[in-house]
mmCIF file of C-alpha atoms and ligand atoms in Angstrom:
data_model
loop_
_atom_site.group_PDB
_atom_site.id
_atom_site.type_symbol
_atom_site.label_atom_id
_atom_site.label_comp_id
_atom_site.label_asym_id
_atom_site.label_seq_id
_atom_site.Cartn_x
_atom_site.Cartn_y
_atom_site.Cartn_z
ATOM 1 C CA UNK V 1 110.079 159.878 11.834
ATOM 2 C CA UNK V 2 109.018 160.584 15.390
ATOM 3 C CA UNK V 3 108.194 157.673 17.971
ATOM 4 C CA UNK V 4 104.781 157.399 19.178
ATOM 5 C CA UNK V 5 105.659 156.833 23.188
ATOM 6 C CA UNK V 6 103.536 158.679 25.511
ATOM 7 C CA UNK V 7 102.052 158.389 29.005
ATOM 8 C CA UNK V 8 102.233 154.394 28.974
ATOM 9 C CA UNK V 9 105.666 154.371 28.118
ATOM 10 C CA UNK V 10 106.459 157.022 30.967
ATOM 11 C CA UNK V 11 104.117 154.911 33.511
ATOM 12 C CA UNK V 12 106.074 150.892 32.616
ATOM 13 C CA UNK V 13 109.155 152.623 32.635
ATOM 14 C CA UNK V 14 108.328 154.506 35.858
ATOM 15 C CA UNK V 15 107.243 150.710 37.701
ATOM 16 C CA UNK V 16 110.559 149.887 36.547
ATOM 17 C CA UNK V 17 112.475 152.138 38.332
ATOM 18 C CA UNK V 18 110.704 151.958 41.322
ATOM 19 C CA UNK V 19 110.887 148.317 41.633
ATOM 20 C CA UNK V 20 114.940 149.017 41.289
ATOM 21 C CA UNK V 21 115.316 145.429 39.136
ATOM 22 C CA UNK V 22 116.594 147.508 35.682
ATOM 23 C CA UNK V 23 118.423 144.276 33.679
ATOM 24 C CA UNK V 24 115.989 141.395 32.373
ATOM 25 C CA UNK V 25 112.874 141.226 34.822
ATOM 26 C CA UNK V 26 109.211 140.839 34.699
ATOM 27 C CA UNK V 27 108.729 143.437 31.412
ATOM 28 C CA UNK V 28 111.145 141.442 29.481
ATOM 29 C CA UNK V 29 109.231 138.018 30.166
ATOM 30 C CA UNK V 30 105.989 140.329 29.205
ATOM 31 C CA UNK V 31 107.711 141.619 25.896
ATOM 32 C CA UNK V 32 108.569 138.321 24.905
ATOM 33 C CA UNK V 33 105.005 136.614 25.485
ATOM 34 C CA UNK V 34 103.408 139.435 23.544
ATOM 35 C CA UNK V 35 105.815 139.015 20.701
ATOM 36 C CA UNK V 36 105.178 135.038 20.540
ATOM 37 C CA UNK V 37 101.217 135.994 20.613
ATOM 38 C CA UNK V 38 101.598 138.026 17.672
ATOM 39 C CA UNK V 39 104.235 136.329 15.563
ATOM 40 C CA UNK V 40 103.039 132.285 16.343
ATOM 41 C CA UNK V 41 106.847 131.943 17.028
ATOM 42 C CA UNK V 42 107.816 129.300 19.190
ATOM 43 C CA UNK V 43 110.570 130.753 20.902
ATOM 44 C CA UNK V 44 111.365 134.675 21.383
ATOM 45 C CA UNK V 45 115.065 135.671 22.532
ATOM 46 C CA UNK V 46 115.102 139.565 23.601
ATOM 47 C CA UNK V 47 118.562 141.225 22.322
ATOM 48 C CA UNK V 48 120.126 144.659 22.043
ATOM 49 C CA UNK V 49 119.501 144.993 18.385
ATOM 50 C CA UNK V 50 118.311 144.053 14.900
ATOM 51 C CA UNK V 51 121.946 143.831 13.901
ATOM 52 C CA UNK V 52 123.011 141.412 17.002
ATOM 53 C CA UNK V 53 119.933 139.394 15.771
ATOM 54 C CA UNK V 54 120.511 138.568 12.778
ATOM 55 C CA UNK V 55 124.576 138.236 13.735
ATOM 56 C CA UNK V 56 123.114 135.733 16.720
ATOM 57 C CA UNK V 57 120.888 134.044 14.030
ATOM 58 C CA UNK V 58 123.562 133.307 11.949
ATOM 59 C CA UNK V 59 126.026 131.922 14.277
ATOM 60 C CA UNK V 60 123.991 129.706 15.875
ATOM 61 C CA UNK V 61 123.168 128.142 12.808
ATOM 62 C CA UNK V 62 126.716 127.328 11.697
ATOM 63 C CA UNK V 63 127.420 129.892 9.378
ATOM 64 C CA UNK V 64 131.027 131.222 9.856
ATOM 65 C CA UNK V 65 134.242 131.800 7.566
ATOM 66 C CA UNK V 66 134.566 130.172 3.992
ATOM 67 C CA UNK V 67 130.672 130.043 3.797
ATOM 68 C CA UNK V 68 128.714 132.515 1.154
ATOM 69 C CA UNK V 69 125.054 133.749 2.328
ATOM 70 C CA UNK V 70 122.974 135.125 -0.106
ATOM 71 C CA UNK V 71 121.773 139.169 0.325
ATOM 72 C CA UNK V 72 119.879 141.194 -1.614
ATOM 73 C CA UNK V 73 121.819 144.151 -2.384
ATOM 74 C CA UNK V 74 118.715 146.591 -2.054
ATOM 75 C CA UNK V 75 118.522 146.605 2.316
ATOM 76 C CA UNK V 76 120.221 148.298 4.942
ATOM 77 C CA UNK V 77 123.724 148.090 5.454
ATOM 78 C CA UNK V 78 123.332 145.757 8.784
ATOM 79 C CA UNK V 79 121.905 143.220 6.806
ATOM 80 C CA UNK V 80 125.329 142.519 5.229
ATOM 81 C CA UNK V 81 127.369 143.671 8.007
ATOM 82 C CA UNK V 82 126.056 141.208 10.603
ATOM 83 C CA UNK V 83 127.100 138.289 7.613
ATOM 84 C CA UNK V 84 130.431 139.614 7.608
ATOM 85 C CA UNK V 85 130.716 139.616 11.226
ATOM 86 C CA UNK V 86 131.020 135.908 11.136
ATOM 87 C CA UNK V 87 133.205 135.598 8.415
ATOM 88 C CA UNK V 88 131.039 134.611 6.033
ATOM 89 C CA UNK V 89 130.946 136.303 2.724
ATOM 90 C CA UNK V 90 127.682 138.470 1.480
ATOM 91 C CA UNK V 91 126.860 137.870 -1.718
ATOM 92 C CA UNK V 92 124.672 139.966 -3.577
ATOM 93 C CA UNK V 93 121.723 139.748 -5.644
ATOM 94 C CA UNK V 94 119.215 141.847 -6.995
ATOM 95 C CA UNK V 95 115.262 142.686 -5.962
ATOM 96 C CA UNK V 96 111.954 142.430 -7.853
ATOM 97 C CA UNK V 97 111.450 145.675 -8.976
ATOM 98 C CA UNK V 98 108.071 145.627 -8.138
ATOM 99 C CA UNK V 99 108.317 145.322 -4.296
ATOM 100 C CA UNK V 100 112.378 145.163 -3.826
ATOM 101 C CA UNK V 101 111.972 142.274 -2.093
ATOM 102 C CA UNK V 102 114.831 139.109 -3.005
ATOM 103 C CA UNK V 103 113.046 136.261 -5.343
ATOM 104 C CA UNK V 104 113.501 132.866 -5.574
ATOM 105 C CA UNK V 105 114.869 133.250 -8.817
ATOM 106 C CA UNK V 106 117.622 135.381 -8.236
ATOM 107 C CA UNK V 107 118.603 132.834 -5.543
ATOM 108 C CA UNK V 108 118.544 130.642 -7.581
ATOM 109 C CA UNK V 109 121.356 131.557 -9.887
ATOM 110 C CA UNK V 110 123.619 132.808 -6.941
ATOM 111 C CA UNK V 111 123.824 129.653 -5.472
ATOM 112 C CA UNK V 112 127.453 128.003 -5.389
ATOM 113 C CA UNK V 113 129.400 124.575 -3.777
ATOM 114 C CA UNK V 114 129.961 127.383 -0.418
ATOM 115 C CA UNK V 115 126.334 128.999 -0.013
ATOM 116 C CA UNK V 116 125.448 128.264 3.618
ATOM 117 C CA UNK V 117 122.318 130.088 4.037
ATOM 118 C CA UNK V 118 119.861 133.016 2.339
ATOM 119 C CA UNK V 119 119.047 136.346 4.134
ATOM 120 C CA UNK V 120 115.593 137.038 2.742
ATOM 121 C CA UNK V 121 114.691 140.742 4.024
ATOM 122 C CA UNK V 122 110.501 141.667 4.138
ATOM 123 C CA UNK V 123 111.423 145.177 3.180
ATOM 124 C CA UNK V 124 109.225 148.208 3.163
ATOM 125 C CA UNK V 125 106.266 146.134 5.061
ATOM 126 C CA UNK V 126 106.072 143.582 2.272
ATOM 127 C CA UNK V 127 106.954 139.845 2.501
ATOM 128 C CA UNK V 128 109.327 138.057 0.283
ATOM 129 C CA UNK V 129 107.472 135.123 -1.700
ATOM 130 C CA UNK V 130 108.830 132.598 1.049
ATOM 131 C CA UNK V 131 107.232 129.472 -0.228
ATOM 132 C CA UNK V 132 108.963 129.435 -3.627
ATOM 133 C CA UNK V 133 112.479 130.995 -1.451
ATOM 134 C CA UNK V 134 111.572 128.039 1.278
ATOM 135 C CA UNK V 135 111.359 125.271 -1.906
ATOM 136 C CA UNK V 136 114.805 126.878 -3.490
ATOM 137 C CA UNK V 137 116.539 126.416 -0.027
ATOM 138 C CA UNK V 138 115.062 123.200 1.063
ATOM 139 C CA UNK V 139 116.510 121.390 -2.486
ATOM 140 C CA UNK V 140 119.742 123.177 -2.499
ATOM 141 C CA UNK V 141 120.262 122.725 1.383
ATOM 142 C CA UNK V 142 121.063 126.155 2.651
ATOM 143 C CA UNK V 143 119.706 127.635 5.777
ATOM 144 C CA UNK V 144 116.940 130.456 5.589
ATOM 145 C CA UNK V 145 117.522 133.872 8.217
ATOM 146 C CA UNK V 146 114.932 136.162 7.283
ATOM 147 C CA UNK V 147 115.173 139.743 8.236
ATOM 148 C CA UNK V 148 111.590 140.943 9.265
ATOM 149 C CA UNK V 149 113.871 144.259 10.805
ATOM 150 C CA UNK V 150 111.104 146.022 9.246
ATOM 151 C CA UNK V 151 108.658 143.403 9.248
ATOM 152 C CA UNK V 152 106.615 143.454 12.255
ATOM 153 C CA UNK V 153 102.429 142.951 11.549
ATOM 154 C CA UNK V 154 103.769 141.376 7.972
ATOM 155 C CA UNK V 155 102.351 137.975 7.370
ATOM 156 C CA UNK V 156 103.011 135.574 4.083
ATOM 157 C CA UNK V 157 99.741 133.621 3.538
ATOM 158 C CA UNK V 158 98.931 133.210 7.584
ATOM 159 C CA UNK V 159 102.317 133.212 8.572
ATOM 160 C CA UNK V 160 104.390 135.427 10.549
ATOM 161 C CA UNK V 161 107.124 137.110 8.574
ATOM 162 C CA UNK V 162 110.472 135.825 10.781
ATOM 163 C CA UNK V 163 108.953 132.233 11.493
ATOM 164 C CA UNK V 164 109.745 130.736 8.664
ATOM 165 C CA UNK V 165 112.611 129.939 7.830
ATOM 166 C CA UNK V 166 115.558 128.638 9.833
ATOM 167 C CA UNK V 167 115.607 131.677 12.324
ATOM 168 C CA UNK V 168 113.912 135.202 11.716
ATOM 169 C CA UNK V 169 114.486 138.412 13.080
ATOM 170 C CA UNK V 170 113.132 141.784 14.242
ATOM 171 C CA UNK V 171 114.352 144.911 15.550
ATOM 172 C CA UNK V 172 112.805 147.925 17.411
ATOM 173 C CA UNK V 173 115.190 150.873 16.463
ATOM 174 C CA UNK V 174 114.008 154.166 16.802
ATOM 175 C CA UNK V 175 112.468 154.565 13.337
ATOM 176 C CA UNK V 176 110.452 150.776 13.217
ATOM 177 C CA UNK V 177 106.999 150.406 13.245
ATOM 178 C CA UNK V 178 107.048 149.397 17.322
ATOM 179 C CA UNK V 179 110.760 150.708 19.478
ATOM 180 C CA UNK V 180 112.440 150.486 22.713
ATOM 181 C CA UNK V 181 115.239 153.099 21.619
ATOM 182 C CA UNK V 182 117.831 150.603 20.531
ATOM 183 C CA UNK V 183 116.590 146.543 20.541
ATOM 184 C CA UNK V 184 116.012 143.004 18.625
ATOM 185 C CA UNK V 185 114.575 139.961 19.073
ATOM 186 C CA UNK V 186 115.332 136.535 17.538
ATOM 187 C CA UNK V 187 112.578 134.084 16.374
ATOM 188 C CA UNK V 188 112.933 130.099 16.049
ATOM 189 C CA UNK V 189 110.715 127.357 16.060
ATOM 190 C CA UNK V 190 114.151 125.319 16.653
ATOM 191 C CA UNK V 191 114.830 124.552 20.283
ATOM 192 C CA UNK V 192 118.497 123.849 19.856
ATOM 193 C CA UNK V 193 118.640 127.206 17.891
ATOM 194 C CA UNK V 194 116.913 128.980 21.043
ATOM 195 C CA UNK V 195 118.974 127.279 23.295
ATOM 196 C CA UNK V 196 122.200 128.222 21.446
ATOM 197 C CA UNK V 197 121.088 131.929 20.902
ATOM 198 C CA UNK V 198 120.529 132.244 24.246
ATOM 199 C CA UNK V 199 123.882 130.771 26.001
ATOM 200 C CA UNK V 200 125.176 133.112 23.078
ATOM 201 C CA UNK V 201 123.868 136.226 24.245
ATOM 202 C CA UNK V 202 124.414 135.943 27.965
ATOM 203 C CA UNK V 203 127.790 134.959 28.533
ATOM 204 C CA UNK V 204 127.835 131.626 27.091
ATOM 205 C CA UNK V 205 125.919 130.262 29.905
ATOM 206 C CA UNK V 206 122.090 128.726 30.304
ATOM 207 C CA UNK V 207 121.785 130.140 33.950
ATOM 208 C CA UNK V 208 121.884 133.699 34.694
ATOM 209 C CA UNK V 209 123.596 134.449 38.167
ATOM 210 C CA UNK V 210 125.591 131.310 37.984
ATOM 211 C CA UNK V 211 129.094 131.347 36.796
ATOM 212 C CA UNK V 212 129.339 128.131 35.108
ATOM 213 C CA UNK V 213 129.720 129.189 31.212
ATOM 214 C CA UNK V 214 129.344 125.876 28.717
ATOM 215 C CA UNK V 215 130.631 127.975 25.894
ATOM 216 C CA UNK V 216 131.926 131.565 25.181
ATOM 217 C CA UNK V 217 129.468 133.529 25.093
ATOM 218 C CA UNK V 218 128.947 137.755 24.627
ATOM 219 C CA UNK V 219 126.915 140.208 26.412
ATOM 220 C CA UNK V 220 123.636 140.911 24.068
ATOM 221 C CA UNK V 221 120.545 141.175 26.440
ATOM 222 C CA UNK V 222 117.966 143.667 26.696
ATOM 223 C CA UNK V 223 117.192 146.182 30.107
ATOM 224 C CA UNK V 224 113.799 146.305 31.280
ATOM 225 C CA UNK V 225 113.754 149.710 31.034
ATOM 226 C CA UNK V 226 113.528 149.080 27.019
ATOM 227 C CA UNK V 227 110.927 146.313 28.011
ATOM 228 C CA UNK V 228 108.810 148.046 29.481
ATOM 229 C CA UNK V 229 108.678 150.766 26.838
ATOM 230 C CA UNK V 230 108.383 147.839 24.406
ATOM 231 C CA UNK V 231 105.165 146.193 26.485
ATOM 232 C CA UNK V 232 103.637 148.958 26.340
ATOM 233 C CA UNK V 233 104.404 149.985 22.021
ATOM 234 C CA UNK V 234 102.824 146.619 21.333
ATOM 235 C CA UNK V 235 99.668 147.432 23.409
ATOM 236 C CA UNK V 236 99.227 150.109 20.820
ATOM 237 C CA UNK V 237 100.443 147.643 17.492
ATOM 238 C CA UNK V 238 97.097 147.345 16.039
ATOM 239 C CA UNK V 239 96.785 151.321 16.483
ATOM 240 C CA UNK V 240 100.023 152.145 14.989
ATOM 241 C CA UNK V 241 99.436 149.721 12.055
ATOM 242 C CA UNK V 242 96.090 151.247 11.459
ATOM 243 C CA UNK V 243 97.333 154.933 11.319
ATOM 244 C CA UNK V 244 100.082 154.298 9.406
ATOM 245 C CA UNK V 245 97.756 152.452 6.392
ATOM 246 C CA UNK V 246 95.345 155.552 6.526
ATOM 247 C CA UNK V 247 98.374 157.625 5.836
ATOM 248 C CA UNK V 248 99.764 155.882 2.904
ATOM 249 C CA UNK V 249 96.259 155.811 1.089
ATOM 250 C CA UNK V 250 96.171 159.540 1.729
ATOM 251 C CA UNK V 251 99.693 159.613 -0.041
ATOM 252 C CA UNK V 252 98.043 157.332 -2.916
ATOM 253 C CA UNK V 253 95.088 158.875 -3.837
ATOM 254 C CA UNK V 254 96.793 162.222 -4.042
ATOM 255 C CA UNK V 255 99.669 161.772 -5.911
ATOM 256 C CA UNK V 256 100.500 160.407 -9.430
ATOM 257 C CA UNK V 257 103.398 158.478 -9.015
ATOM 258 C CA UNK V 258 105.129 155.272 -9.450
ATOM 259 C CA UNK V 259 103.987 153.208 -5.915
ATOM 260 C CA UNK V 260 105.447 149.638 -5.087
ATOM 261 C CA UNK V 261 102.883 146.954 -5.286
ATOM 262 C CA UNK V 262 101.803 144.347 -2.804
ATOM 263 C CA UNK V 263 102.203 140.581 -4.064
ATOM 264 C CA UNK V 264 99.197 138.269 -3.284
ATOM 265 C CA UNK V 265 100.708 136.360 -0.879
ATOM 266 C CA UNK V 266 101.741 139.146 1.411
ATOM 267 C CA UNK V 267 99.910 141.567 3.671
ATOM 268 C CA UNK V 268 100.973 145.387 3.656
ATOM 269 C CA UNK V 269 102.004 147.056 6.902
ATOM 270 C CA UNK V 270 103.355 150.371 5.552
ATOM 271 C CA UNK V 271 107.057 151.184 7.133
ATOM 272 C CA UNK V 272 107.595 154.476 4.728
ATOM 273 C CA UNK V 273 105.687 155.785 1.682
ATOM 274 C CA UNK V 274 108.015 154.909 -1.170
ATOM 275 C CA UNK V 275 107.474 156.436 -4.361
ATOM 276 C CA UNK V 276 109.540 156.670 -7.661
ATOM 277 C CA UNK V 277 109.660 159.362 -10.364
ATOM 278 C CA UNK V 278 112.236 160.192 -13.043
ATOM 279 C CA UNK V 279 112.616 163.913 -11.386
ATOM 280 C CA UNK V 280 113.343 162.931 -7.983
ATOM 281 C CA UNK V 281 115.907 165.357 -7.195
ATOM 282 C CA UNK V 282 113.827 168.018 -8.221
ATOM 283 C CA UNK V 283 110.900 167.009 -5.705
ATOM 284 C CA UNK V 284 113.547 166.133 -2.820
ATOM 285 C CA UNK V 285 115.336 169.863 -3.136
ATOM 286 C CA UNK V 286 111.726 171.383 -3.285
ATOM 287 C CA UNK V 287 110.484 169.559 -0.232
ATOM 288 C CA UNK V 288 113.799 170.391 1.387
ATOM 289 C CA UNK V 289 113.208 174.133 0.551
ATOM 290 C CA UNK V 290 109.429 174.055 2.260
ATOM 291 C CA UNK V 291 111.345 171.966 5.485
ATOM 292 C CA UNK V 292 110.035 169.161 4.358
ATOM 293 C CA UNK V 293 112.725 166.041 5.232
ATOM 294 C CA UNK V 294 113.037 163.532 2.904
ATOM 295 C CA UNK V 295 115.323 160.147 2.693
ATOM 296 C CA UNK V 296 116.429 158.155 -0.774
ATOM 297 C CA UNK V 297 116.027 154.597 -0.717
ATOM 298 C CA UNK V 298 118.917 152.142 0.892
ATOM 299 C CA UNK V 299 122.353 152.970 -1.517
ATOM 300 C CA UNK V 300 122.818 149.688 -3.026
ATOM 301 C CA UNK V 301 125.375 147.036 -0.957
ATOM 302 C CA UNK V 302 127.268 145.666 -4.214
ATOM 303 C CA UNK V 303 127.957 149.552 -4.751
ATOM 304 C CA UNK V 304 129.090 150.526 -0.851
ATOM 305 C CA UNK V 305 133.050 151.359 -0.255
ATOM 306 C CA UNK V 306 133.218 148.922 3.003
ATOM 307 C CA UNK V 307 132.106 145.720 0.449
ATOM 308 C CA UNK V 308 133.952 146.802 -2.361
ATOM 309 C CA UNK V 309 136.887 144.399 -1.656
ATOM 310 C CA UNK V 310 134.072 141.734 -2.658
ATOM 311 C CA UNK V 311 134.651 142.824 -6.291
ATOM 312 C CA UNK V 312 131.130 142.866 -7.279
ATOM 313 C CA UNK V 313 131.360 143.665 -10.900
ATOM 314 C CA UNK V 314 127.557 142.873 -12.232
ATOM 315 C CA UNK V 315 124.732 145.128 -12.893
ATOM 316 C CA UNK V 316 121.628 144.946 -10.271
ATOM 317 C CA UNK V 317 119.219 146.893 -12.353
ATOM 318 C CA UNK V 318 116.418 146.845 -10.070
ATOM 319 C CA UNK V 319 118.158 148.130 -7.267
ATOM 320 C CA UNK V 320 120.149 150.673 -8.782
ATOM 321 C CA UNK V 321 116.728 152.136 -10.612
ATOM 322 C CA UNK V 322 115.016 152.268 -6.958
ATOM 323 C CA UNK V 323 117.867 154.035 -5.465
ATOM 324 C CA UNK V 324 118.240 156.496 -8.476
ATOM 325 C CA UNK V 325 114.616 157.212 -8.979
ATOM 326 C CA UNK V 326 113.389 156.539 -5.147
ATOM 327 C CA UNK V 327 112.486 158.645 -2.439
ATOM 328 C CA UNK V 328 110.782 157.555 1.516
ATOM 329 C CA UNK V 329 107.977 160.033 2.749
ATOM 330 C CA UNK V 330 107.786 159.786 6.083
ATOM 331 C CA UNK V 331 104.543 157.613 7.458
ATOM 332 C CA UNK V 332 104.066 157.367 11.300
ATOM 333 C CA UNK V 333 101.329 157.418 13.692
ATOM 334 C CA UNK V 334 101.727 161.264 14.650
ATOM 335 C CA UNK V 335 102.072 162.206 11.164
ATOM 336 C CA UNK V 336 98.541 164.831 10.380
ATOM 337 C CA UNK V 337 96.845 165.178 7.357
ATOM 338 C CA UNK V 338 97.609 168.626 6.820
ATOM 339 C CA UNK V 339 101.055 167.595 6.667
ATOM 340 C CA UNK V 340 100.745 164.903 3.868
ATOM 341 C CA UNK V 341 98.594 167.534 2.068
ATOM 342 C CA UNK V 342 101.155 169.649 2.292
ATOM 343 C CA UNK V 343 103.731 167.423 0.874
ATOM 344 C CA UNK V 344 101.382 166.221 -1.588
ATOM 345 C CA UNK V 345 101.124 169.852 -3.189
ATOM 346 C CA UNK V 346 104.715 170.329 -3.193
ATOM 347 C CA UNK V 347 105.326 167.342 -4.488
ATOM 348 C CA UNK V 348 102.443 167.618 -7.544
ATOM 349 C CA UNK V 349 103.698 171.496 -8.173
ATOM 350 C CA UNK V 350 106.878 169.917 -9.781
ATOM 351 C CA UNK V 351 105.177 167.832 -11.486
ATOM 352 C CA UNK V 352 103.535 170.822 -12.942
ATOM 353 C CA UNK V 353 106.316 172.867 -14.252
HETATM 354 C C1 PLP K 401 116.769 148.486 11.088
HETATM 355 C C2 PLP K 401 117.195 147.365 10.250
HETATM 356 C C3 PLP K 401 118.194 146.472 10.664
HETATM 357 C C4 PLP K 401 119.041 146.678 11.883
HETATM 358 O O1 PLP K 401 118.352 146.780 13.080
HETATM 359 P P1 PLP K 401 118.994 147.565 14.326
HETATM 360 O O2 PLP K 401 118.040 147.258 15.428
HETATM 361 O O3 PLP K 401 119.043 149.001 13.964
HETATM 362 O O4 PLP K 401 120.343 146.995 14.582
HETATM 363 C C5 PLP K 401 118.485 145.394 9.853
HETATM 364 N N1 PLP K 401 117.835 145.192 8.691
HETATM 365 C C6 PLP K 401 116.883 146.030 8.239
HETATM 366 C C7 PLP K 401 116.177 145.728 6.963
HETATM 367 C C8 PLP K 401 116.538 147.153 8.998
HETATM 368 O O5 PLP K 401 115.604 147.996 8.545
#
């Protein structure tokens, strides 16, 4: 994975500095109008990370100790971890196995007298079926945080993946589809859910500058120095998206493996290559011999040491098969097509022997 920032990251960040005004300025007000352009959301709050965003998303809508929230198990750690942070407990269930996204279903049969809320992840570039998850939530009366981390360019029908539900999410990490080094955002159509997110992440209070504080708040804003490199990533969105599709079909049409599948509902913004084969450990070590770096899929949260105490004792097929049998290729907008040829061969050549 290597970020595509250039020359108009250097030149935003450069007006920055010169205009000395480095916390929340004119980029961040920029940054967020771009992001309600592209998502429809009604309200945009800027924060340091994915992680805080979902953590923010949850708080301000009540979720807190004794409460359960529902988590697929196949997702990265955060997901889970941000739940925690509340004092909620995760509980979790297990993917489709033909996009690893959470179904309604499996909901379904995890709800209890103490669910609170869902955390429906659009993993991979995929989104979850949200009107049968929405229809599931609305009868059983549990809030919906949906974790579009990954998500950005996703839609569900016309939709916006993070604008559905009860609060959404995004982040811009290093490795996402658009970064600013380390960042988040929080979406709502709610305005007491904005409001609250807000006085949440700056200090409890509605006013910057002032120090009257109507609750107790935490520090969780963005600079403008990661605003301005963010302005300037989504100027080049529809790029990204569009080099990043080329390469998977490359991936596709060249090799003969298992691919995940795109549900009719949802678009398909590729966020890795994933791809599934009974000798992946063979493929991995040869790719790793030929410098080639390769990741497994997320290691399964009902299986991790830090939620063990949670006692998980069931079987989450799906996940555990993705995990054993799956392997990311990378897929970003440098990426040549020498390179995925390259892989390609390696990758076929085991197949071979
Ligand atoms: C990256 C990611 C997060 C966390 O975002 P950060 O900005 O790194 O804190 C959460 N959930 C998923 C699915 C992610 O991919």
């Amino acid at each position: 994975m290597i970020p595509y920032v250039g020359r108009e990251e250097e030149d935003n960040l450069k007006k920055v500095i010169e205009g000395k005004w480095l916390t929340e300025g004119p980029f961040t007000e920029q940054f967020v109008a771009q992001l309600k352009k592209i998502t429809k959301a009604e309200f945009v709050v800027p924060v340091s990370s994915g992680t805080v965003a979902i953590y923010l998303a949850l708080k301000a809508n009540g979720i807190g100790h004794g409460d359960e929230v529902i988590v697929p198990s196949m997702t990265f750690c955060a997901t889970a971890s941000a739940v925690a942070w509340t004092g909620a407990k995760p509980v979790f269930v297990d993917v489709d196995r033909f996009d690893l996204n959470i179904t309604a279903y499996s909901i379904l049969h995890a709800i209890t007298d103490r669910t609170r809320a869902v955390l429906p992840v659009h993993l991979y570039g995929r989104s979850c079926n949200m009107k049968d998850i929405l229809e599931v939530a609305g009868v059983s009366r549990i809030k919906v945080i949906e974790d579009a981390a990954q998500g950005l360019g996703v839609h569900c029908g016309k939709y916006h993946v993070g604008t559905m539900g009860d609060a959404g999410i995004l982040s811009f990490f290093a490795d996402k589809s658009v970064t600013t080094g380390e960042g988040g955002a929080v979406l709502t159509n709610n305005p007491s859910i904005y409001k609250e997110i807000r006085r949440m992440r700056n200090q409890g209070r509605d006013r910057s500058g002032a120090f009257l504080h109507e609750s107790v708040g935490m520090n969780f804003r963005l600079t403008d120095l990661q605003a301005a490199v963010g302005v300037a990533q989504l100027k080049k969105l529809p790029e990204i998206i569009r080099k990043k599709k080329i390469h998977y079909a490359r991936y596709k049409k060249k090799l003969k493996m298992q691919f995940l599948k795109t549900p009719r509902y949802s678009n398909f913004v590729p966020f890795r290559c994933n791809v599934f084969s009974d000798n992946r450990e063979e493929i991995q070590a040869s790719l790793e011999n030929c410098g080639v770096q390769t990741r497994r899929l997320f290691y399964p949260l009902h299986l991790q040491p830090c939620f063990e105490h949670l006692k998980h004792d069931k079987e989450l097929y799906a996940s555990e098969g993705a995990y054993n049998k799956g392997m990311s290729l990378p897929v970003y907008p440098g990426l040549k097509n020498e390179e995925i040829d390259y892989i390609c061969a390696i990758i076929n050549k085991v197949g071979e022997e």
